Coordinates of C-alpha atoms in Angstrom, one line a residue:
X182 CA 119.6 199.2 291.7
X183 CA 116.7 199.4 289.3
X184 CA 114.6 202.1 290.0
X185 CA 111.1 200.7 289.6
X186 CA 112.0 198.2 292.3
X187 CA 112.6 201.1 295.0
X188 CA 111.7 204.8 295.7
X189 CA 112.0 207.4 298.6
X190 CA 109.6 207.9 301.6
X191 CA 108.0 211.0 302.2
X192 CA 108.0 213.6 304.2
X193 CA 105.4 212.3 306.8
X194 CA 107.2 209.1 306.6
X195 CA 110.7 210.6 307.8
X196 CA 108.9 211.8 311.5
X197 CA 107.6 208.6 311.7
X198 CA 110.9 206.8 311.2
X199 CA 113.3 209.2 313.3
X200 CA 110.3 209.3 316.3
X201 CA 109.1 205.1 316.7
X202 CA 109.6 204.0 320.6
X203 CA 108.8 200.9 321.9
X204 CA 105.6 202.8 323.2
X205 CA 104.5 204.4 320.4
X206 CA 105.1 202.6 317.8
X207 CA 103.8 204.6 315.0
X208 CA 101.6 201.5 313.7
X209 CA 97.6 201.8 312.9
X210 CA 95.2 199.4 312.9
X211 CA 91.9 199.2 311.2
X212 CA 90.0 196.4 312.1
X213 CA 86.2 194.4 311.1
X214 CA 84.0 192.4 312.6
X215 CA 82.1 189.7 310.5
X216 CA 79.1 188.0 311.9
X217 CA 80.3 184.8 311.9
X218 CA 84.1 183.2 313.4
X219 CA 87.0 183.5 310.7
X220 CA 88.6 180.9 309.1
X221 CA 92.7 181.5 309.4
X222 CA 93.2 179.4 306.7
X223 CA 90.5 181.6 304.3
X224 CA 92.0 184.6 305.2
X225 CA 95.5 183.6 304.6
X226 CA 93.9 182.7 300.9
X227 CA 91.8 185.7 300.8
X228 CA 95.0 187.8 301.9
X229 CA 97.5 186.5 299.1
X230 CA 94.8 187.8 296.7
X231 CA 94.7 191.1 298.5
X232 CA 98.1 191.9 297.9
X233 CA 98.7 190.9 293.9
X234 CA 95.7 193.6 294.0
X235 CA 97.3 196.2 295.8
X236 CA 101.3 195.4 296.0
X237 CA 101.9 198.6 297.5
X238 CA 102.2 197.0 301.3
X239 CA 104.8 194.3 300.0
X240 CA 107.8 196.4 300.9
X241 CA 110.7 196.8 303.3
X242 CA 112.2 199.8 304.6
X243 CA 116.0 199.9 304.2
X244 CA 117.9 202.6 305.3
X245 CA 120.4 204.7 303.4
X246 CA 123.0 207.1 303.6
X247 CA 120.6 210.2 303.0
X248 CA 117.7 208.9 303.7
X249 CA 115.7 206.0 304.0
X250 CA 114.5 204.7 300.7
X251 CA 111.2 201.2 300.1
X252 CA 112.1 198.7 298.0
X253 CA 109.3 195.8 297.0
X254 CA 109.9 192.3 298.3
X255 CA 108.6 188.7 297.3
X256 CA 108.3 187.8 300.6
X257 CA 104.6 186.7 301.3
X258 CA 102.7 187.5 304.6
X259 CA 101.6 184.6 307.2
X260 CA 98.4 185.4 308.7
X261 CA 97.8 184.3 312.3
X262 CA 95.6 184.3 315.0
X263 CA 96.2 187.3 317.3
X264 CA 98.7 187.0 320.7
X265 CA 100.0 190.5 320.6
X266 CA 98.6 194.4 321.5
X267 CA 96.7 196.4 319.1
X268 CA 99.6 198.3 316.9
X269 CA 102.8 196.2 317.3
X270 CA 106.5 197.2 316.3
X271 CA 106.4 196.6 313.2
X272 CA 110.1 198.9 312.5
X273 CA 113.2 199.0 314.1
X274 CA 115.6 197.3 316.1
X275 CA 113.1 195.2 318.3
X276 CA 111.1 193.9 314.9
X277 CA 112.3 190.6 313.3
X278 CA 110.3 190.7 310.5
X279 CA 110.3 191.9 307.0
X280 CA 107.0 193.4 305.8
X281 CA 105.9 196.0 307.8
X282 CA 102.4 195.4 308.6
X283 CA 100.5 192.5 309.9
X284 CA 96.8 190.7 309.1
X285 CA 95.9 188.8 312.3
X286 CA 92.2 187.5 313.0
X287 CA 90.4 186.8 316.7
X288 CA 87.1 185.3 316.4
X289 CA 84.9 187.3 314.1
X290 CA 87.5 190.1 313.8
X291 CA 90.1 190.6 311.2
X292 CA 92.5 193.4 312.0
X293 CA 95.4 194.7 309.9
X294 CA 98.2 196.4 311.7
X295 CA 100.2 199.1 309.3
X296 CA 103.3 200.6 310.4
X297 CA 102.3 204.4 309.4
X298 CA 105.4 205.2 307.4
X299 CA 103.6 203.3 305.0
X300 CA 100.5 204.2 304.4
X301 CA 97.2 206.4 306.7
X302 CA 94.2 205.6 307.9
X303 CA 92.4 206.4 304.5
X304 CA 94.8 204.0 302.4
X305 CA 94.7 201.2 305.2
X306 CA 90.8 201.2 305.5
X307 CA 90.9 200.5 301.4
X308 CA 93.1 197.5 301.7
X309 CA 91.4 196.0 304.7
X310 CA 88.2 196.6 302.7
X311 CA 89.7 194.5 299.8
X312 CA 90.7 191.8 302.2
X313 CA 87.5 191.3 303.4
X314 CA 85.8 191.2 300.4
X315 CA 88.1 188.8 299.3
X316 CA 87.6 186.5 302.1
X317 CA 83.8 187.5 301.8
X318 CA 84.6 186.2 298.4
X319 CA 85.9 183.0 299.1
X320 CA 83.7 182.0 302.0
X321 CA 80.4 182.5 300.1
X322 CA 81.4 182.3 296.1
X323 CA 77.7 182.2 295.6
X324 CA 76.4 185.8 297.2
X325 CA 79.0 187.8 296.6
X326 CA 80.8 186.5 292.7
X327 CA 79.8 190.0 291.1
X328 CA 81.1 192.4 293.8
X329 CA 84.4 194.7 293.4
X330 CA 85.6 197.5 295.2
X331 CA 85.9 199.7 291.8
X332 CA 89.0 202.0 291.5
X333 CA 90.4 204.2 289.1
X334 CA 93.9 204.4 289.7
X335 CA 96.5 202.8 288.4
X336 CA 99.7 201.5 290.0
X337 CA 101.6 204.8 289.7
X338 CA 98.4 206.7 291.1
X339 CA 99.2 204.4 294.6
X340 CA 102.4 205.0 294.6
X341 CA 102.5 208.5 294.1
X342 CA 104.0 210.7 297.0
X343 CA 101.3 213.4 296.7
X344 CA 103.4 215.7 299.1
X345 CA 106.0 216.1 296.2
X346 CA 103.1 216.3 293.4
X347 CA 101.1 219.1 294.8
X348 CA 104.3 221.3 296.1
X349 CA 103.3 224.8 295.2
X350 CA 106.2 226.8 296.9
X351 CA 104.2 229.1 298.9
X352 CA 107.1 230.4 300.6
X353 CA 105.4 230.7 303.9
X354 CA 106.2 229.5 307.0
X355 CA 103.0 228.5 309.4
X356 CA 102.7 229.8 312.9
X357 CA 103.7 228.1 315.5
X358 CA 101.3 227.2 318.9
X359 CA 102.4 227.3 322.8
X360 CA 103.2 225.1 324.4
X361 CA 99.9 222.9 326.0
X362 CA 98.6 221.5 328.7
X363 CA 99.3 217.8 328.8
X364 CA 97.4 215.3 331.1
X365 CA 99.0 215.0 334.3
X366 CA 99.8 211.7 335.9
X367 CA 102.2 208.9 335.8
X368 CA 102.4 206.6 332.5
X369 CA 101.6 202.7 332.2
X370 CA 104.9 201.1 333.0
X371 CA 107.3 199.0 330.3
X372 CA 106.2 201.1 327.5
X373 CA 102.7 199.8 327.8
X374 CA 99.7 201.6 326.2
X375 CA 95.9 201.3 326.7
X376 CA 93.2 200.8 324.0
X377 CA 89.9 201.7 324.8
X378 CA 86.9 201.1 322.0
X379 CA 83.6 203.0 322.8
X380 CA 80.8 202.4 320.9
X381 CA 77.9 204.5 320.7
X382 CA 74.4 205.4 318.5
X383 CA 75.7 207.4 315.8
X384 CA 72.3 208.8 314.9
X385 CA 72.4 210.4 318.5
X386 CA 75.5 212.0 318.8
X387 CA 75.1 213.3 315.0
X388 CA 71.7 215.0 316.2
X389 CA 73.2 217.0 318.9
X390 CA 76.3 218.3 316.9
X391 CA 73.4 219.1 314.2
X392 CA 71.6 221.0 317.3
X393 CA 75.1 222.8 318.1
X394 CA 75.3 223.4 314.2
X395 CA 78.2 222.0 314.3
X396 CA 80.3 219.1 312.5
X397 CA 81.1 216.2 314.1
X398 CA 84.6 216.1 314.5
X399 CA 83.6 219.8 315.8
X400 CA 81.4 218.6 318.6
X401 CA 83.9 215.8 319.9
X402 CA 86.7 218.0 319.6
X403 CA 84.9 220.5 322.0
X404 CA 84.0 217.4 324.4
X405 CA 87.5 216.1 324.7
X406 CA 88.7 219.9 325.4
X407 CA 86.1 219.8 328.6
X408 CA 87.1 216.3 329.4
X409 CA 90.6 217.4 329.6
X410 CA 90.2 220.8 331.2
X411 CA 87.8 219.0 334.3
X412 CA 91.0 217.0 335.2
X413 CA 93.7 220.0 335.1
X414 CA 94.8 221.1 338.4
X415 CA 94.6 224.7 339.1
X416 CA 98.3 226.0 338.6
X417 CA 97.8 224.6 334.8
X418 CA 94.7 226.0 333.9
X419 CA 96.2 229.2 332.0
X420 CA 97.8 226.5 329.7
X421 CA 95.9 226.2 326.4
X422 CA 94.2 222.8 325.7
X423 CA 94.8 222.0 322.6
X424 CA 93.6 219.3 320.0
X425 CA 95.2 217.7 317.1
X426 CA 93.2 217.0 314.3
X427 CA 94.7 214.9 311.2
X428 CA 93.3 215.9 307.9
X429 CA 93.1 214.0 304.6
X430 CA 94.2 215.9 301.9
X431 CA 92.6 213.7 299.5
X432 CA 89.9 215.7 300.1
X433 CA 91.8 219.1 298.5
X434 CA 93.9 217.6 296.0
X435 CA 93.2 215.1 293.1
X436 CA 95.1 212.4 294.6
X437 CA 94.3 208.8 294.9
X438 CA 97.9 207.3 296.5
X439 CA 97.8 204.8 298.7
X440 CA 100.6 206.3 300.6
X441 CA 100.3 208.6 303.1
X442 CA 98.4 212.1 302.0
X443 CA 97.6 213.9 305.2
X444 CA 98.6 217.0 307.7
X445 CA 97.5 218.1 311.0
X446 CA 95.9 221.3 312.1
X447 CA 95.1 222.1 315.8
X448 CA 92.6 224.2 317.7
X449 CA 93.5 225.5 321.1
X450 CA 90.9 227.2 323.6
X451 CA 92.4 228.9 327.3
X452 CA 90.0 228.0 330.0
X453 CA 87.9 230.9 331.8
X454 CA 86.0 228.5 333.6
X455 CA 82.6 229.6 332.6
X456 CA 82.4 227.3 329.2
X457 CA 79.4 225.5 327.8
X458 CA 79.5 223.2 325.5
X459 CA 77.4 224.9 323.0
X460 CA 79.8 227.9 322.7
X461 CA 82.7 226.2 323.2
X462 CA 81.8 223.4 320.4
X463 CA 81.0 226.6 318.1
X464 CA 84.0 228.2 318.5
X465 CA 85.8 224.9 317.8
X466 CA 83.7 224.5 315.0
X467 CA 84.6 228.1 313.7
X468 CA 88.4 227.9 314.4
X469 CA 88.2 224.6 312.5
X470 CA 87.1 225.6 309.4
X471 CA 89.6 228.6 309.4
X472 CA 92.4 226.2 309.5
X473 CA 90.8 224.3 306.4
X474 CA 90.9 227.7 303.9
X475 CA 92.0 226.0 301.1
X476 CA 95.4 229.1 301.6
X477 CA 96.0 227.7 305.0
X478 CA 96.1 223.8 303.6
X479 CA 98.2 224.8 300.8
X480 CA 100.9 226.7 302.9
X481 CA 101.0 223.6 305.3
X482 CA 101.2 221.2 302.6
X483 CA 104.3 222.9 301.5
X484 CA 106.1 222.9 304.2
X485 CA 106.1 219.3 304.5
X486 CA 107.6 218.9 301.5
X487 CA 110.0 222.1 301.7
X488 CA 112.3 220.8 304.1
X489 CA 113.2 217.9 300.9
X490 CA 113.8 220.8 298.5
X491 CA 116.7 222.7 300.3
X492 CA 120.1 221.6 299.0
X493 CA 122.0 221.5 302.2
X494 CA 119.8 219.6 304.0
X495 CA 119.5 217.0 301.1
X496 CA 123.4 216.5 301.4
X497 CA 123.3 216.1 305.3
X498 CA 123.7 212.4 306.5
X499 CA 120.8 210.5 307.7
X500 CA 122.6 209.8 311.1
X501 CA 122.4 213.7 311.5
X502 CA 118.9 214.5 310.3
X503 CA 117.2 211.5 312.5
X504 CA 117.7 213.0 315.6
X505 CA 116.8 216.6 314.4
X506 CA 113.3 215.8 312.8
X507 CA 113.6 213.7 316.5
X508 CA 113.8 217.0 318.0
X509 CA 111.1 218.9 316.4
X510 CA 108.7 216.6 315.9
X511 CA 108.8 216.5 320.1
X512 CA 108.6 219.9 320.4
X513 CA 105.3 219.8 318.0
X514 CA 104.2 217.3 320.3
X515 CA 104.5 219.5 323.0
X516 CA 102.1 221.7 321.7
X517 CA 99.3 219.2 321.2
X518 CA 96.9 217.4 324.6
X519 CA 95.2 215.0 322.3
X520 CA 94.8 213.7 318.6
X521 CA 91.1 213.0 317.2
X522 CA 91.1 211.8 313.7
X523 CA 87.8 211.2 312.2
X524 CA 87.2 208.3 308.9
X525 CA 84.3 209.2 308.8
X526 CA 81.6 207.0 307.4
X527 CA 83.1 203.5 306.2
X528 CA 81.0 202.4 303.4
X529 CA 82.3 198.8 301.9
X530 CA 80.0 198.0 298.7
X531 CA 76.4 197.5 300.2
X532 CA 76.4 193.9 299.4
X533 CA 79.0 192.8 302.0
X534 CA 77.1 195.1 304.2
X535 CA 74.8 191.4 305.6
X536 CA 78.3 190.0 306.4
X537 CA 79.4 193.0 308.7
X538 CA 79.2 193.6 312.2
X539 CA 81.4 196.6 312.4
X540 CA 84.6 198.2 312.3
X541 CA 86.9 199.8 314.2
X542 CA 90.5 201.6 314.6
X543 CA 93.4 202.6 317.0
X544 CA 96.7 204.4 316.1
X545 CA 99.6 204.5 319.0
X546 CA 100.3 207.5 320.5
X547 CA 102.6 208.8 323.5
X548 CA 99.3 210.5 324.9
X549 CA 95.8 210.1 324.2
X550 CA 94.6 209.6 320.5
X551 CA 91.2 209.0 319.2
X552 CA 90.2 207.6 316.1
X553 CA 86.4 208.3 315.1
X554 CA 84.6 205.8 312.4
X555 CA 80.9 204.7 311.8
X556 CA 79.0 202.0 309.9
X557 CA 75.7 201.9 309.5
X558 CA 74.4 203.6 313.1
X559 CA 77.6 203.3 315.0
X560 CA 79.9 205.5 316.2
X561 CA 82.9 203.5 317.1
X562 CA 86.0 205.1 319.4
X563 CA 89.2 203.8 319.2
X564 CA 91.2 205.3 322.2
X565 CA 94.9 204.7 323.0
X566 CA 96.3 206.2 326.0
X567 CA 99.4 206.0 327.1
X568 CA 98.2 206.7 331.7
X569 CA 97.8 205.0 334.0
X570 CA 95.2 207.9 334.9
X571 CA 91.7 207.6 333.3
X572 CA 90.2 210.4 334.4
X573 CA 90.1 212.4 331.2
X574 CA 88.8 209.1 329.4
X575 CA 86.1 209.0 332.5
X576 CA 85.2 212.5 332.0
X577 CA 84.9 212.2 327.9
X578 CA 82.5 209.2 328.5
X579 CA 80.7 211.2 331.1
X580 CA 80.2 214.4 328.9
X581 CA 77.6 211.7 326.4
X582 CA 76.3 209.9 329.0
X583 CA 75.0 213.0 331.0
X584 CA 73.4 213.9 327.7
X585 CA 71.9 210.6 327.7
X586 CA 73.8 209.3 324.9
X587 CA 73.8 205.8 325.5
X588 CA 77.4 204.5 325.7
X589 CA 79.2 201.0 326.1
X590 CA 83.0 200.8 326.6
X591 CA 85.7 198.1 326.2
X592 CA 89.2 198.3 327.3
X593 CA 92.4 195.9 326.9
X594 CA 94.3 194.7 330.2
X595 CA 97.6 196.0 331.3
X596 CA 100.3 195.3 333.7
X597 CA 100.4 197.3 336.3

């Protein structure tokens, strides 16, 4: 096999293959809203273009005796109007397709489903970004001719797994958490999930974390822990709560893959009962940035890409190691209530800013995940949650709202 045709998944990529259900998928979605109704047969034009720009999603997984390695594929995507949930299977037994992620449009919105072996949030936002623009592009030659998303890196740069670039060999093993509380209740039946998009005035919520003096992903970190701990029953209150929080490490090493480039640190708080939201929000805030010490992302970092450098495992068969990395990654799941991941500001190039209503994104989960993003003053919630219980999700809402933070809410139907 010739080598520039194929290479191996990463580390992050492994969990993701030996942990996909038919719940939680493992797929993303990143989605925008143009002011006016797409055109299938644009976007299908617009999404061809996309992809001899950034080949790096035309791939298939294939699965070998190790471990499981990409290979690149001439087989072109089909974009259609979309029939399905947000974040399909897009892997495994149950998918009959080739490529791994999916570009489907419903009146004014364009989404693009990613199965998250391939790529994160960061590195699907940038390809849906191209797409639009291309379609932008093609829609009206006239306004937008002269526009490019400008990039610096080359083909190898977006390709490169950043894990193996950056190993340091820091030779220390992180801490692990207890066990946490996790929401009580019954989940949606046949492997359903929920989605839940909340939109909201960004300049608001901004102001009060900046009256906290705290960061954003501080202040709704500290709201979801009191959403959660106002639905605990009283045996479980001495459980921590703890949340998730996925970080880019783009942001700490000179990397610009399209692959994915991220770990996870978590903050955990036991309730006393007597909590505000100003102290608890600034104890977030502090815990937080002591898990972002450029020692503490380093040592982390590692150990994603240790397990890869120890010979015995190496030489284990893959039919062995899936349902180990099964195994651990469940008992790290065990350890987290919720997952918020925040991408921050999206900022396409301000010319296609006239064409753009907003954006928005989800990421399946077995629990409750949030994913955080704004454009221009709006602070768009994408919630996935796995209950048939809302009451944490009630609670969140309520926790703005009672602040008088205006707050609208949208939610997918489900069989019940």
């Amino acid at each position: 096999m010739n080598s520039e045709n194929w290479y191996k998944v990463d580390n992050v990529a492994k969990v993701f293959l030996a942990t996909y259900n038919r719940r939680d998928t493992r797929s993303l979605r990143v989605s925008c809203t143009l002011k006016d109704k797409i055109d299938g047969v644009i976007l299908g034009e617009a999404l061809r273009a996309a992809i001899r720009t950034r080949p790096q999603l035309q791939v298939r997984i294939r699965r070998g005796f190790f471990w499981h390695y990409i290979e690149n594929t001439e087989v072109l995507p089909v974009v259609r109007e979309e029939n399905t949930r947000p974040c399909p299977i897009l892997y495994g037994e149950d998918y009959r397709g080739i490529l791994h992620y999916s570009v489907t449009y419903y009146g004014k919105r364009i989404n693009l489903d990613l199965f998250h072996a391939l790529s994160d949030g960061t590195g699907a936002m940038e390809f849906l970004n191209i797409l639009v623009l291309n379609y932008l592009k093609l829609k009206y030659p006239n306004e937008l001719r002269e526009v490019y998303i400008e990039s610096s890196a080359s083909a190898d740069d977006l390709e490169q797994n950043s894990f193996k670039q950056f190993y340091g060999k820091s030779g220390k093993a992180a801490a692990s958490g207890k066990k946490a509380y996790h929401i009580r209740g019954l989940k949606l039946p046949y492997d359903q999930l929920q989605f839940f998009e909340l939109h909201m005035k960004a300049p608001e919520v901004l102001m009060r974390a900046k009256e906290l003096k705290v960061s954003l992903t501080s202040y709704l970190g500290a709201q979801m822990m009191l959403a959660i701990q106002k639905d605990m029953p009283l045996l479980k209150k001495k459980q921590p709560v703890t949340i998730s929080i996925p970080v880019n490490l783009r942001n700490f090493y000179p990397s610009k893959t399209a692959r994915n480039f991220f770990n996870n640190v978590q903050v955990s708080h036991v309730f006393t009962g007597d909590e505000t939201i100003e102290a608890l929000a600034r104890e977030f805030d502090d815990k937080l940035k002591g898990s972002l010490e450029p020692d503490k992302i380093r040592q982390q970092m590692d150990n994603y890409q240790k397990l890869e450098r120890i010979f015995f495992v190496r030489m284990v068969p893959l039919f062995i190691k899936q349902p180990v990395v099964k195994y651990f990654s469940k008992k790290e799941n065990q350890r987290v209530s919720a997952v918020i991941s925040n991408l921050g500001v999206i900022s396409p190039p301000r010319e296609m800013v006239q064409f753009i209503e907003g954006y928005s994104a989800f990421c399946s989960h077995s629990e409750i995940f949030v994913t955080v993003s704004s454009f221009e003053d709006e602070l768009v919630f994408g919630i996935t949650s796995a209950y048939n219980n809302t009451g944490v999700l009630k609670n969140f809402v309520r926790t703005f709202t009672y602040a008088g933070q205006e707050a609208e809410i949208y939610a997918t139907e489900v069989i019940r």
